Structure formats: structure tokens, C-alpha cells
Amino acid sequence: CEEDAGDMSALLDVLRERVPPPPGSRHDPFKLLVSMIEHDSFVGRLVTGRVASGSVKVGDRVKALAMGAGDGNDRETGRVTKLFTSKGGARHALDRAAAGDIVSV
């Protein structure tokens, strides 16, 4: 139908009904599945990935684990100073992210 050519609400409604929510809970400990590590001249090291469980906010303490987490091989600890999401190729600052979000920390 020509009058609905620019409206995607029907598609979004179907996606909302049929696509399951992310498996992680916002109440579980924070886990980020890192897919990319980069360096920003202003922020420093940034890791980008999907929040697998829990939530994170600016100021939270985090711990990077080696492969095979749980064996005591902490790589390093730190504090979240910046939290971003990307929309249209541009970074947008966030205060908090939760399970299912794709973010840069």
C-alpha cells in the first residue's frame, strides 16, 4: 500500500512479538562479551561488545578476565569512566547499559 510505504511500525511490531529477549538477566552479575578492542585518543582503551547479563553504569568497578574465567586469571581491574552506544556511525554517551545492549566501555 503506497500510503504505508514510509511506516515501519508493522514490521517493528512483528519483531517485538516474535524475537525473544536477550537470555541474560539484568539482575545477574555484569558480563560483557567483547567483540572489539580499540584505542581512542581522548578516552583511551575502549572495548565494544554485547552486555550478556547484568547492568553497568558510569563509575562501576569492573574486572577483565582471561579466557576460561573462573580460574583466578584476572587480567586487570578498573572503573567505567565512559559508556557509549553507536547510532548511525556516531557515538552517544550513556549513563547505564543492561543485558542485550551493545556498548563501548
Short mmCIF file of C-alpha atoms in Angstrom, two decimals, residues 23-85:
data_model
loop_
_atom_site.label_atom_id
_atom_site.label_comp_id
_atom_site.label_asym_id
_atom_site.label_seq_id
_atom_site.Cartn_x
_atom_site.Cartn_y
_atom_site.Cartn_z
CA PRO A 23 18.91 -14.53 27.62
CA GLY A 24 20.78 -12.68 30.38
CA SER A 25 19.04 -11.09 33.32
CA ARG A 26 19.59 -7.51 34.43
CA HIS A 27 19.85 -8.85 37.99
CA ASP A 28 22.81 -11.18 37.27
CA PRO A 29 26.43 -10.03 37.64
CA PHE A 30 27.67 -7.80 34.80
CA LYS A 31 29.23 -9.69 31.88
CA LEU A 32 30.28 -8.16 28.57
CA LEU A 33 31.09 -10.34 25.57
CA VAL A 34 33.85 -8.27 23.96
CA SER A 35 33.96 -8.25 20.17
CA MET A 36 36.40 -5.39 19.54
CA ILE A 37 39.17 -3.53 21.36
CA GLU A 38 40.25 -0.11 20.12
CA HIS A 39 42.09 2.97 21.26
CA ASP A 40 40.57 6.45 21.35
CA SER A 41 42.98 9.38 21.72
CA PHE A 42 40.60 11.13 24.15
CA VAL A 43 39.19 8.23 26.20
CA GLY A 44 41.99 5.66 25.93
CA ARG A 45 41.25 1.95 25.52
CA LEU A 46 37.68 1.09 24.57
CA VAL A 47 36.14 -2.35 24.45
CA THR A 48 32.97 -2.89 22.46
CA GLY A 49 30.60 -5.77 22.90
CA ARG A 50 27.19 -7.03 23.93
CA VAL A 51 26.12 -6.98 27.57
CA ALA A 52 25.43 -10.68 28.17
CA SER A 53 23.99 -10.22 31.66
CA GLY A 54 23.61 -7.69 34.41
CA SER A 55 23.97 -3.96 34.03
CA VAL A 56 26.76 -1.39 34.21
CA LYS A 57 26.84 2.32 34.84
CA VAL A 58 29.50 5.01 34.77
CA GLY A 59 31.55 4.74 37.96
CA ASP A 60 31.15 0.96 38.41
CA ARG A 61 34.23 -1.13 39.11
CA VAL A 62 34.83 -3.87 36.52
CA LYS A 63 37.24 -6.74 36.10
CA ALA A 64 38.68 -8.13 32.86
CA LEU A 65 39.12 -11.90 32.92
CA ALA A 66 41.38 -14.15 30.90
CA MET A 67 39.91 -16.95 28.79
CA GLY A 68 38.49 -19.70 30.99
CA ALA A 69 37.08 -17.23 33.51
CA GLY A 70 36.70 -18.53 36.99
CA ASP A 71 40.22 -19.91 37.24
CA GLY A 72 41.52 -16.81 39.03
CA ASN A 73 43.23 -15.31 35.97
CA ASP A 74 42.16 -11.68 36.32
CA ARG A 75 43.79 -9.56 33.64
CA GLU A 76 43.10 -6.17 35.18
CA THR A 77 40.54 -4.19 37.14
CA GLY A 78 39.28 -0.69 36.57
CA ARG A 79 36.41 1.75 36.75
CA VAL A 80 33.95 2.60 33.97
CA THR A 81 34.65 6.24 33.09
CA LYS A 82 32.71 6.45 29.82
CA LEU A 83 29.89 4.38 28.35
CA PHE A 84 28.78 4.73 24.73
CA THR A 85 26.40 3.26 22.22
#
